[in-house]
Short mmCIF file of C-alpha atoms and ligand atoms in Angstrom, two decimals:
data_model
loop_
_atom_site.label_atom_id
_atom_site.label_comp_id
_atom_site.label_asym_id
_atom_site.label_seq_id
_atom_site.Cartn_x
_atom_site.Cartn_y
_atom_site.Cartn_z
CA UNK A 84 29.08 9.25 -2.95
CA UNK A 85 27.33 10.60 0.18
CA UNK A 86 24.33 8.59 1.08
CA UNK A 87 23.12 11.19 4.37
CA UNK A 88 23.32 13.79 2.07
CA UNK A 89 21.81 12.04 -0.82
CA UNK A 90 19.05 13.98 -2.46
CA UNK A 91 16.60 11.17 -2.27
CA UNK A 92 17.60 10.00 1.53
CA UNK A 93 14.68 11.20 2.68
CA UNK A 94 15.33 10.10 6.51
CA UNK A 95 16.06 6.02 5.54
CA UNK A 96 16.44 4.42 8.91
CA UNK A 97 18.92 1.85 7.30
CA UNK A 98 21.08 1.66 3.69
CA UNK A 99 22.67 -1.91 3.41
CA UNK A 100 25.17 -2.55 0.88
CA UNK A 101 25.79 -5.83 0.00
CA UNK A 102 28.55 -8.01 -1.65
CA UNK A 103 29.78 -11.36 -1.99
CA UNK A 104 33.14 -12.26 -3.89
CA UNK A 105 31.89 -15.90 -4.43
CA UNK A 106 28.95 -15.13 -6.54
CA UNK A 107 29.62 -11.67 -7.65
CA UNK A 108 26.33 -9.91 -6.33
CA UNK A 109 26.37 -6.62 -5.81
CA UNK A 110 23.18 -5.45 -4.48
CA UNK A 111 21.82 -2.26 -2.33
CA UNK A 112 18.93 -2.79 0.65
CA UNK A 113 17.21 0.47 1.10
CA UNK A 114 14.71 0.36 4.25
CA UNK A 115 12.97 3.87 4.67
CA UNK A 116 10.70 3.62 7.28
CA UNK A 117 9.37 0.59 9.82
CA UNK A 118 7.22 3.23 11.59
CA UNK A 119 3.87 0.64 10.69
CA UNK A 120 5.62 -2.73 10.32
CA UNK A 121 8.57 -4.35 8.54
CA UNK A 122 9.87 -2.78 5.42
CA UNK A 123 8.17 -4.24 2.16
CA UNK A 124 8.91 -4.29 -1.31
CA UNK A 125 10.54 -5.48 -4.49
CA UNK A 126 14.04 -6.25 -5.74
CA UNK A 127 14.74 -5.18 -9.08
CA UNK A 128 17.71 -6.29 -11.26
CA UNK A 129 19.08 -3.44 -13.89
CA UNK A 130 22.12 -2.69 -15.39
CA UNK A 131 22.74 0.23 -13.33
CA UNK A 132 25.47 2.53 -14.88
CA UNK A 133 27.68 2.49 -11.84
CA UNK A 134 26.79 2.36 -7.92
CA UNK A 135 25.40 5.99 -7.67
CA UNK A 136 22.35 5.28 -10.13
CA UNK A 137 21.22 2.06 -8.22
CA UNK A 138 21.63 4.01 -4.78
CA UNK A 139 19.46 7.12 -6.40
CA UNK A 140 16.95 4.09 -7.65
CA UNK A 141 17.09 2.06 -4.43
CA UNK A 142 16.02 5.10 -1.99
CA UNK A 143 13.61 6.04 -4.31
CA UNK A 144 11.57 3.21 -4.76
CA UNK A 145 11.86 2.53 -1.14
CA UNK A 146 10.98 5.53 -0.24
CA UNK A 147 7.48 5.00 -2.57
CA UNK A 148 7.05 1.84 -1.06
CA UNK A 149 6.36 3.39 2.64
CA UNK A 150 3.87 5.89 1.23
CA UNK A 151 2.52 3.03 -1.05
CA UNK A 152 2.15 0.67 2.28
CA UNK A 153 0.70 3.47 4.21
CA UNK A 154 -2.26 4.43 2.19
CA UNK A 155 -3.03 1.15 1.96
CA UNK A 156 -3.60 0.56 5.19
CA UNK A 157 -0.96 -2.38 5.52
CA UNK A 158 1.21 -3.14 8.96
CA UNK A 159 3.90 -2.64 6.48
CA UNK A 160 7.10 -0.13 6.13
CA UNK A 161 8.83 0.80 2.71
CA UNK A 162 11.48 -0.70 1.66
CA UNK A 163 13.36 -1.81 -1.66
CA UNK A 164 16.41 -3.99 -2.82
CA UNK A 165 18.56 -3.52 -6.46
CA UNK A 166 20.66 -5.66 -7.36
CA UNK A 167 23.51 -4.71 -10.03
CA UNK A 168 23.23 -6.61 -13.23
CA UNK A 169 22.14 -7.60 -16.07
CA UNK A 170 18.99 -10.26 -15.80
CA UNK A 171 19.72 -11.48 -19.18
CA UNK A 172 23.13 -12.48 -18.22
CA UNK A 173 23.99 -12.28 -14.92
CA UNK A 174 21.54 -14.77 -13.01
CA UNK A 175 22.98 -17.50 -11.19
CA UNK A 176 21.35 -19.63 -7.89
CA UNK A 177 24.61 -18.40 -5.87
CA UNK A 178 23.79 -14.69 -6.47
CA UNK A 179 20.31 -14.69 -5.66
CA UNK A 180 21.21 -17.51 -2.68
CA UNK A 181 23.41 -14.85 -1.15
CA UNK A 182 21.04 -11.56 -1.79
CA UNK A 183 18.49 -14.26 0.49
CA UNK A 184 21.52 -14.51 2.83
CA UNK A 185 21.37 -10.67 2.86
CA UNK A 186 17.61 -10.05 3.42
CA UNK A 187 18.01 -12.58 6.47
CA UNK A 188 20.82 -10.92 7.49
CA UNK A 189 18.65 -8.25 8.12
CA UNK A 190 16.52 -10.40 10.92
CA UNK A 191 12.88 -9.46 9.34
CA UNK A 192 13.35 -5.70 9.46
CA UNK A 193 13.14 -5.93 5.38
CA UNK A 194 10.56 -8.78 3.14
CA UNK A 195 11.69 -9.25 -0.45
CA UNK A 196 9.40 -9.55 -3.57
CA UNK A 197 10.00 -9.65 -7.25
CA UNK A 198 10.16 -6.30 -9.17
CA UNK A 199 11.51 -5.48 -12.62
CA UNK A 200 14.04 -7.93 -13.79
CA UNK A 201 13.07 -10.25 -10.84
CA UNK A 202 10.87 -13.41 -11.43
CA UNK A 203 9.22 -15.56 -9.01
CA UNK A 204 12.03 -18.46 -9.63
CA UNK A 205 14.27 -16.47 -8.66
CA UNK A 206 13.13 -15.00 -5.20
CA UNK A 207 11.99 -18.60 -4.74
CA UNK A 208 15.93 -19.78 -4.39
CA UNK A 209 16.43 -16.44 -1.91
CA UNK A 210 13.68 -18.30 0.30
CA UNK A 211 16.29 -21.18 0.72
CA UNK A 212 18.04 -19.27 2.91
CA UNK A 213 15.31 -16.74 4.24
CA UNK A 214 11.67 -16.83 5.19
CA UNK A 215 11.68 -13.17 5.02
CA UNK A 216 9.83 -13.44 1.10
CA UNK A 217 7.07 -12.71 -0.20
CA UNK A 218 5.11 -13.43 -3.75
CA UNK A 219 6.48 -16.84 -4.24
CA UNK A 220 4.12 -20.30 -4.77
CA UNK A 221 4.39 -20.67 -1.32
CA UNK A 222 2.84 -17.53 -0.02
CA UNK A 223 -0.51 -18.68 -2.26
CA UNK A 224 -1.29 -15.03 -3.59
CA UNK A 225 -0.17 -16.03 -7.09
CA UNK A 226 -0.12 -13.39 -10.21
CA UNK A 227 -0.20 -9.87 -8.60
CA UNK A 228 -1.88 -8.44 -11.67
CA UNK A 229 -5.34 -8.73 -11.14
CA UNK A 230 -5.96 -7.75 -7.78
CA UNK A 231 -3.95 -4.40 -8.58
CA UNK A 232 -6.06 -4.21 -12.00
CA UNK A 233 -9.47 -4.99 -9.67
CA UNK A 234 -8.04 -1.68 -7.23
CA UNK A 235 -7.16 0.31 -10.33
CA UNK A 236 -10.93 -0.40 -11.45
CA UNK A 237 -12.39 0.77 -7.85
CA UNK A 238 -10.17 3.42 -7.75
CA UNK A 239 -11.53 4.59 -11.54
CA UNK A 240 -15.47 4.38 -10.17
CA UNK A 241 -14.25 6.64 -7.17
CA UNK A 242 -13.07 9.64 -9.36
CA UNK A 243 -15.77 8.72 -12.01
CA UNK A 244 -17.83 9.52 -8.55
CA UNK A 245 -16.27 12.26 -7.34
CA UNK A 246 -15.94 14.03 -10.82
CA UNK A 247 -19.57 13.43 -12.07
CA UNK A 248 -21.88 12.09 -9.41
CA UNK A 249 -22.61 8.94 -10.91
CA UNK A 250 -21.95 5.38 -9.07
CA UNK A 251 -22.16 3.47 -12.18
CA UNK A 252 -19.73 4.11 -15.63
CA UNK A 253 -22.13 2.34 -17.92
CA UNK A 254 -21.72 4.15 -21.63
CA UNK A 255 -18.27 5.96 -20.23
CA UNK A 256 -15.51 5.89 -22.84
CA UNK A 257 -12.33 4.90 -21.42
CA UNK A 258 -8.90 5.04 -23.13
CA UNK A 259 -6.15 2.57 -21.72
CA UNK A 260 -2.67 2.59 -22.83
CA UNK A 261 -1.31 -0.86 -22.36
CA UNK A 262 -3.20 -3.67 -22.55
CA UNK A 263 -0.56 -6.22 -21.07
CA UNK A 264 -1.12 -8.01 -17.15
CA UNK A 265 -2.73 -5.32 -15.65
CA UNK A 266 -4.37 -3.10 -18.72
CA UNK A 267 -5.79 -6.62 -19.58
CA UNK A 268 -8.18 -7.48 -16.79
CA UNK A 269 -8.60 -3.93 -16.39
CA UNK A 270 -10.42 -4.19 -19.76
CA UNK A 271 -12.08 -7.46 -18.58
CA UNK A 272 -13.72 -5.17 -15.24
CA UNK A 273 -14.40 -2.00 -17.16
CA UNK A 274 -16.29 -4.08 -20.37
CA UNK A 275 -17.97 -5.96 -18.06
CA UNK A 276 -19.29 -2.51 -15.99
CA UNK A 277 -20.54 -1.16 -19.86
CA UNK A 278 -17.36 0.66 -21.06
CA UNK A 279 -16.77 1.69 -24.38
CA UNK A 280 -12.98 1.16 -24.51
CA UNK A 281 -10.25 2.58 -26.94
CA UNK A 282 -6.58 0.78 -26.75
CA UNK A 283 -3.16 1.47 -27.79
CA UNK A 284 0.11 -1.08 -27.26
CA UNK A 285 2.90 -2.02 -29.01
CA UNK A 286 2.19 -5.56 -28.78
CA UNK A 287 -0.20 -6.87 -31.36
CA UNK A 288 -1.27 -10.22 -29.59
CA UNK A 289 -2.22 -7.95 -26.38
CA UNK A 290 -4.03 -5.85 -28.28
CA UNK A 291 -5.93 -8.95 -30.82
CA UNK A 292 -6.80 -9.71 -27.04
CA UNK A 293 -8.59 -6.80 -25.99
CA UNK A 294 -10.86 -6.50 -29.60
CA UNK A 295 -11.52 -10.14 -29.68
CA UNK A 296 -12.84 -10.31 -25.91
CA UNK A 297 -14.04 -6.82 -25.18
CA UNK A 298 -14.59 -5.15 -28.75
CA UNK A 299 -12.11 -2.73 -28.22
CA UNK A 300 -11.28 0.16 -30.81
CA UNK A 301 -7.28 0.47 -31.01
CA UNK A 302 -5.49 3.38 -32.41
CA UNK A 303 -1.84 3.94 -32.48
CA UNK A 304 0.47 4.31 -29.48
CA UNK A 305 0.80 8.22 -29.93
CA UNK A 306 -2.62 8.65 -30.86
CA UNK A 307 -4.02 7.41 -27.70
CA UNK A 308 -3.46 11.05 -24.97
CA UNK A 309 -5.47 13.06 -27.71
CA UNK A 310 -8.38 10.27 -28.26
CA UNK A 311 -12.31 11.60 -27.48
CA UNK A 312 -12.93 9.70 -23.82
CA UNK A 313 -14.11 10.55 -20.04
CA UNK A 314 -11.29 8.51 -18.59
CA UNK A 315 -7.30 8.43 -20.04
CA UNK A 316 -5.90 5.12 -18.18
CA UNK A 317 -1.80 4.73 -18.19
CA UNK A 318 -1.10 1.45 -17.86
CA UNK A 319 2.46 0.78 -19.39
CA UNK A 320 4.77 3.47 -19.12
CA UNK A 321 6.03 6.11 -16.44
CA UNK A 322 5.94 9.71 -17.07
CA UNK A 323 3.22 9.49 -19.56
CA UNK A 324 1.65 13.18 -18.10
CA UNK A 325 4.49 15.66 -19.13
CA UNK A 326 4.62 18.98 -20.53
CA UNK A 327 3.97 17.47 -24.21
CA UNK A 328 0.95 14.79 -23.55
CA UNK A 329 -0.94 17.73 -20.96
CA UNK A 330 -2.60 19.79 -23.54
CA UNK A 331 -3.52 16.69 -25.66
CA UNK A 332 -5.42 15.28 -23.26
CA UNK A 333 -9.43 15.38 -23.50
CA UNK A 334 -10.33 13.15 -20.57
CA UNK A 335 -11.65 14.78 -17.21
CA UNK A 336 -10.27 11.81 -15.50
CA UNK A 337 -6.57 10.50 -15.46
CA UNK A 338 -6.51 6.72 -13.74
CA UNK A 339 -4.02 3.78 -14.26
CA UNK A 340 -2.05 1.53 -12.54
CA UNK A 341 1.42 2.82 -14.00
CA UNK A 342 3.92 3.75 -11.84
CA UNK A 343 5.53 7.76 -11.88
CA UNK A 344 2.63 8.91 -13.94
CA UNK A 345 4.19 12.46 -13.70
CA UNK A 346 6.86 13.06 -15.59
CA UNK A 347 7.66 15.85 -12.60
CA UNK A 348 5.75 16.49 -8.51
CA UNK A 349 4.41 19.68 -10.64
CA UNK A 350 2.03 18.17 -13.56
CA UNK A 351 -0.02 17.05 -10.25
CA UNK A 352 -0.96 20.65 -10.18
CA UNK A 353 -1.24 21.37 -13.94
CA UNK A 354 -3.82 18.73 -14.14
CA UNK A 355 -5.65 20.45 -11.58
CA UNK A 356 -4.95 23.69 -13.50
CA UNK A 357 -6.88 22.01 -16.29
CA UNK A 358 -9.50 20.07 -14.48
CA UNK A 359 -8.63 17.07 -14.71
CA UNK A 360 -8.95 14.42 -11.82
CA UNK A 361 -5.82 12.53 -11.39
CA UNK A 362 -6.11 9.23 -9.40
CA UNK A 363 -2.54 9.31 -7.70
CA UNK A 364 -1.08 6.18 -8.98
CA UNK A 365 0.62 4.84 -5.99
CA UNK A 366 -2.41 4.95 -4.23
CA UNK A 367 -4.51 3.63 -7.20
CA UNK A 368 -2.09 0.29 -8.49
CA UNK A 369 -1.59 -0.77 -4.51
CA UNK A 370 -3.72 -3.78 -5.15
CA UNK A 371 -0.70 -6.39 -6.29
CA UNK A 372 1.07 -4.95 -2.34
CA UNK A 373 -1.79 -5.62 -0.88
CA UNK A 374 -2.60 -9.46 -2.17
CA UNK A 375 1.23 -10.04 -1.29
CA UNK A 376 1.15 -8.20 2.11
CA UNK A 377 -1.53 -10.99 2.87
CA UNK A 378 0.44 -14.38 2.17
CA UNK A 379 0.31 -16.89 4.72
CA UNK A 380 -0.93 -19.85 6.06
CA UNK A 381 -4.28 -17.94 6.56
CA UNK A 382 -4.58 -16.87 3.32
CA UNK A 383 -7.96 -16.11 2.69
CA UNK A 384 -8.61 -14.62 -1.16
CA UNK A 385 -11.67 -12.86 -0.44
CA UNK A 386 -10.23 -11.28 2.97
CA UNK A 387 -7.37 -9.94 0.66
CA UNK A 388 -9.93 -8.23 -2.51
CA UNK A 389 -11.95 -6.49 -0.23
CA UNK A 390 -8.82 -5.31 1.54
CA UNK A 391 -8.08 -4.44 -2.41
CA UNK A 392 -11.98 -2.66 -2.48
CA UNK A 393 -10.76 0.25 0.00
CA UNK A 394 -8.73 2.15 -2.27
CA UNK A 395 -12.03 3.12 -3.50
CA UNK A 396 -12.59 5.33 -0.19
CA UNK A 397 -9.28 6.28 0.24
CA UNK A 398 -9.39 7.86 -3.04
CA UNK A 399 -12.16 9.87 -2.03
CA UNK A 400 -10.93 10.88 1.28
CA UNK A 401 -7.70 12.19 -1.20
CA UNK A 402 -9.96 13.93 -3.34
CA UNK A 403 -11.83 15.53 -0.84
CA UNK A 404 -8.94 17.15 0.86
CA UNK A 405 -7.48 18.32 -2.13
CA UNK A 406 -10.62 20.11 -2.74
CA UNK A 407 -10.67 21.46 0.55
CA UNK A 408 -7.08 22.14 0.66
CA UNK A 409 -6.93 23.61 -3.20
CA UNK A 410 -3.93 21.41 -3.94
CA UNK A 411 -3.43 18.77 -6.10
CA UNK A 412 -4.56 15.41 -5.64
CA UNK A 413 -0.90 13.94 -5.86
CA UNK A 414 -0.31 15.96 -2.76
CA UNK A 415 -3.20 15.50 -0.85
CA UNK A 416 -1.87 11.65 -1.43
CA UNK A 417 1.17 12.50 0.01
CA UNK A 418 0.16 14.31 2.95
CA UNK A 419 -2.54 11.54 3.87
CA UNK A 420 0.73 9.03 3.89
CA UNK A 421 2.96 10.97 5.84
CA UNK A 422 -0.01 11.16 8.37
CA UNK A 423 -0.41 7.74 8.35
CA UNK A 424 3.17 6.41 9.07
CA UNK A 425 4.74 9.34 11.13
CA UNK A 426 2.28 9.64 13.81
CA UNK A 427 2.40 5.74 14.22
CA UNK A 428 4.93 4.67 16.82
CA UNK A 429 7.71 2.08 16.66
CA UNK A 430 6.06 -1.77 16.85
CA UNK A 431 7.81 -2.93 19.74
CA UNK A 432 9.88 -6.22 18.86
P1 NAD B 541 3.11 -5.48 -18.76
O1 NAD B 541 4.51 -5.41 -19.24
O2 NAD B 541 2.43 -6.80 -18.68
O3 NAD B 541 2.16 -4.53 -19.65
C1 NAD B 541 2.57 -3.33 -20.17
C2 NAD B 541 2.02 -3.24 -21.58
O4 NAD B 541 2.32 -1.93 -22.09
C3 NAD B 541 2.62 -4.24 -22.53
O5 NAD B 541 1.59 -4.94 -23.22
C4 NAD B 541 3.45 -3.40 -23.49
O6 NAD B 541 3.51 -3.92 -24.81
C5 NAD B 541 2.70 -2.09 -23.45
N1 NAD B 541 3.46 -0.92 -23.89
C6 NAD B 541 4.78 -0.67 -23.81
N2 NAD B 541 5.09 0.51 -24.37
C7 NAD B 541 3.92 1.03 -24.80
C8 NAD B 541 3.57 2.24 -25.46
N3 NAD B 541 4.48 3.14 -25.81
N4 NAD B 541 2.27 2.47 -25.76
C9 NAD B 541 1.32 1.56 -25.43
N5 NAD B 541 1.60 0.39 -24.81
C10 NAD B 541 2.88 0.14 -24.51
O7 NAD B 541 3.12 -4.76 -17.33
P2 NAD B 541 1.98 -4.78 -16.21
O8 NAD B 541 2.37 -5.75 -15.17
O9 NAD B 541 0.65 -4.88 -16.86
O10 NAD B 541 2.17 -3.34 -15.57
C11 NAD B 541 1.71 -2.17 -16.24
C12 NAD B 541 2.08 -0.95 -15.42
O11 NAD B 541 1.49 -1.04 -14.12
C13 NAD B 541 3.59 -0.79 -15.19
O12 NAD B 541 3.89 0.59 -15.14
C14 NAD B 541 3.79 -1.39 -13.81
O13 NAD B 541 4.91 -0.84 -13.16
C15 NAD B 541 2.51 -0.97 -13.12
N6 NAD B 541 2.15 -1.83 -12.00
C16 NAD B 541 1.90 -3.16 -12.19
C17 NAD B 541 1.54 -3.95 -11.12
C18 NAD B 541 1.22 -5.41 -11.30
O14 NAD B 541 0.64 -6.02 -10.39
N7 NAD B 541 1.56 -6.03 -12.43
C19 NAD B 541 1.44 -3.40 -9.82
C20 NAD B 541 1.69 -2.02 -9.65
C21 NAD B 541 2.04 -1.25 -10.75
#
């Protein structure tokens, strides 16, 4: 298993991996790029198949997290952590006390925060033996979810702007698949702006939710890509914009706060192809990053939402240079990022 030669290495400045015989952890630290500030981002547990799938997931995800950081405007690097388990099973306060052991090991360069499989309890007992955390009680920030639903929403009114003119989305029709954390308030902002919404999950409390509070219409999970609205909103699942759910799709808009939206780099273009806006998500669902990024002593709520607000402009920046450029907007994303943390130099120590 090569890691320099590793299809997703992508230049990391650092691959750390990690194990202690005591507790059984087996964990990778994946630190792309410090270019703009420490490396940070998530850990996520998983029952990785064998080391080679968490090393393909671990420089992946890190790899997101620097572009992620970068468009947001955050003295932040990318960076990501897996550990190799089961979270149903394999949690103990010695394994996550020696992944903190790890992270401090790593003297700041890396700051860990929950991610799929990870809870706050648990990243609280790695800040017993590091300070190098983030999104824990401590920090103040709280529930991620509805300062990346509030930058989702922003990010929505900047394409709605963009695509049509209008600075209001009063009488839109909006169709959101996933009405859990983040599709939730998402609802909450887009009901309260005068959205008609339409709603799919697989949950029926979220969805009882959504109808009671916000009179939304629900149709079935599948039903939901081929639905009559301006604005298609993935907010569950990855990969939801593939060669099967393009043609379905009747919205001009695509904007959500999933992650990996495309099921592949090229159905960026084939929504262009079809004229459809797409709201890259990594730059759209950066609003959870942000509140974290901003943890402190200091922390200052409103300081950290209007931080949240300027995804709204970088959006339009995006979609302007992908007009300009003819290229899709997932690119123009990308090319705005690498801008952003390759031409910034080294923070000296
Ligand atoms: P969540 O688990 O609370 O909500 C997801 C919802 O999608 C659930 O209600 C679930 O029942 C539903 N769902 C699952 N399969 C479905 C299907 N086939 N059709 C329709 N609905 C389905 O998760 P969340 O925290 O709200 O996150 C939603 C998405 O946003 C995820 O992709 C997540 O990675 C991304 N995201 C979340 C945050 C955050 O702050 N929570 C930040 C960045 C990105």
């Amino acid at each position: 298993m090569s890691v320099f030669e590793h299809r997703e290495f992508d230049g990391h400045e650092q691959v750390v991996f990690c194990h202690d015989a005591d507790s059984g952890l087996k964990a990778i630290i994946a630190v792309h790029n410090t270019n703009r500030g420490p490396a940070l981002g998530g850990c996520r547990m998983w029952p990785y198949a064998d080391e080679a799938e968490a090393l393909t997931d671990a420089l992946r995800l890190s790899r997101g997290m620097t572009y992620k950081s970068a468009l947001a405007g955050l003295d932040f690097g990318g960076g990501k952590s897996v550990i190799i388990g089961d979270p149903r099973k394999d949690k103990s306060d010695a394994l996550f006390g020696a992944m903190g052991r790890f992270v401090d090991s790593l003297g700041g360069r890396y700051t860990v925060a929950e991610d799929v499989g990870i809870s706050v309890p648990d990243v609280e007992i790695m800040e017993r033996e590091t300070r190098h955390v983030a999104g824990t009680r401590k920090g103040g920030a709280g529930d991620p979810s509805p300062a990346t639903a509030y930058g989702v929403f922003m990010g929505l009114k900047a394409a709605v702007r963009h695509k049509t003119g209008r600075d209001n989305l009063r009488g839109l029709r909006v169709a959101v698949q996933g009405v859990g954390h983040v599709g939730y308030y998402l609802c909450k902002h887009l009901s309260d702006a005068g959205v008609e919404l339409i709603v799919s999950d697989i949950a029926q409390d979220s969805l009882d939710r959504v109808v009671a509070e916000f009179d939304a219409k629900v149709v079935a999970p599948e039903a939901i890509y081929a639905v009559e609205a301006d604005i298609f909103a993935p907010c569950a699942l990855g990969a939801v914009i593939n060669d099967e759910t393009l043609p379905l799709l009747k919205a001009q808009i695509v904007a959500g706060s999933a992650n990996n939206q495309l099921a592949e780099a090229r159905h960026g273009e084939a929504l262009r192809q079809r004229g459809i806006l797409y709201a890259p998500d990594y730059v759209l669902n950066a609003g959870g990053i942000v509140l974290i990024s901003q943890e402190g002593p200091r922390y200052d709520e409103a300081k950290a939402y209007a931080h949240v607000a300027r995804i709204h402009d970088t959006l339009l920046e995006i979609f302007r240079r992908a007009d300009t450029r003819r290229i899709a907007t997932s690119e123009a994303a990308d090319y705005l990022a690498e801008e952003r943390f390759r031409k910034t130099r080294p923070q000296a120590a």
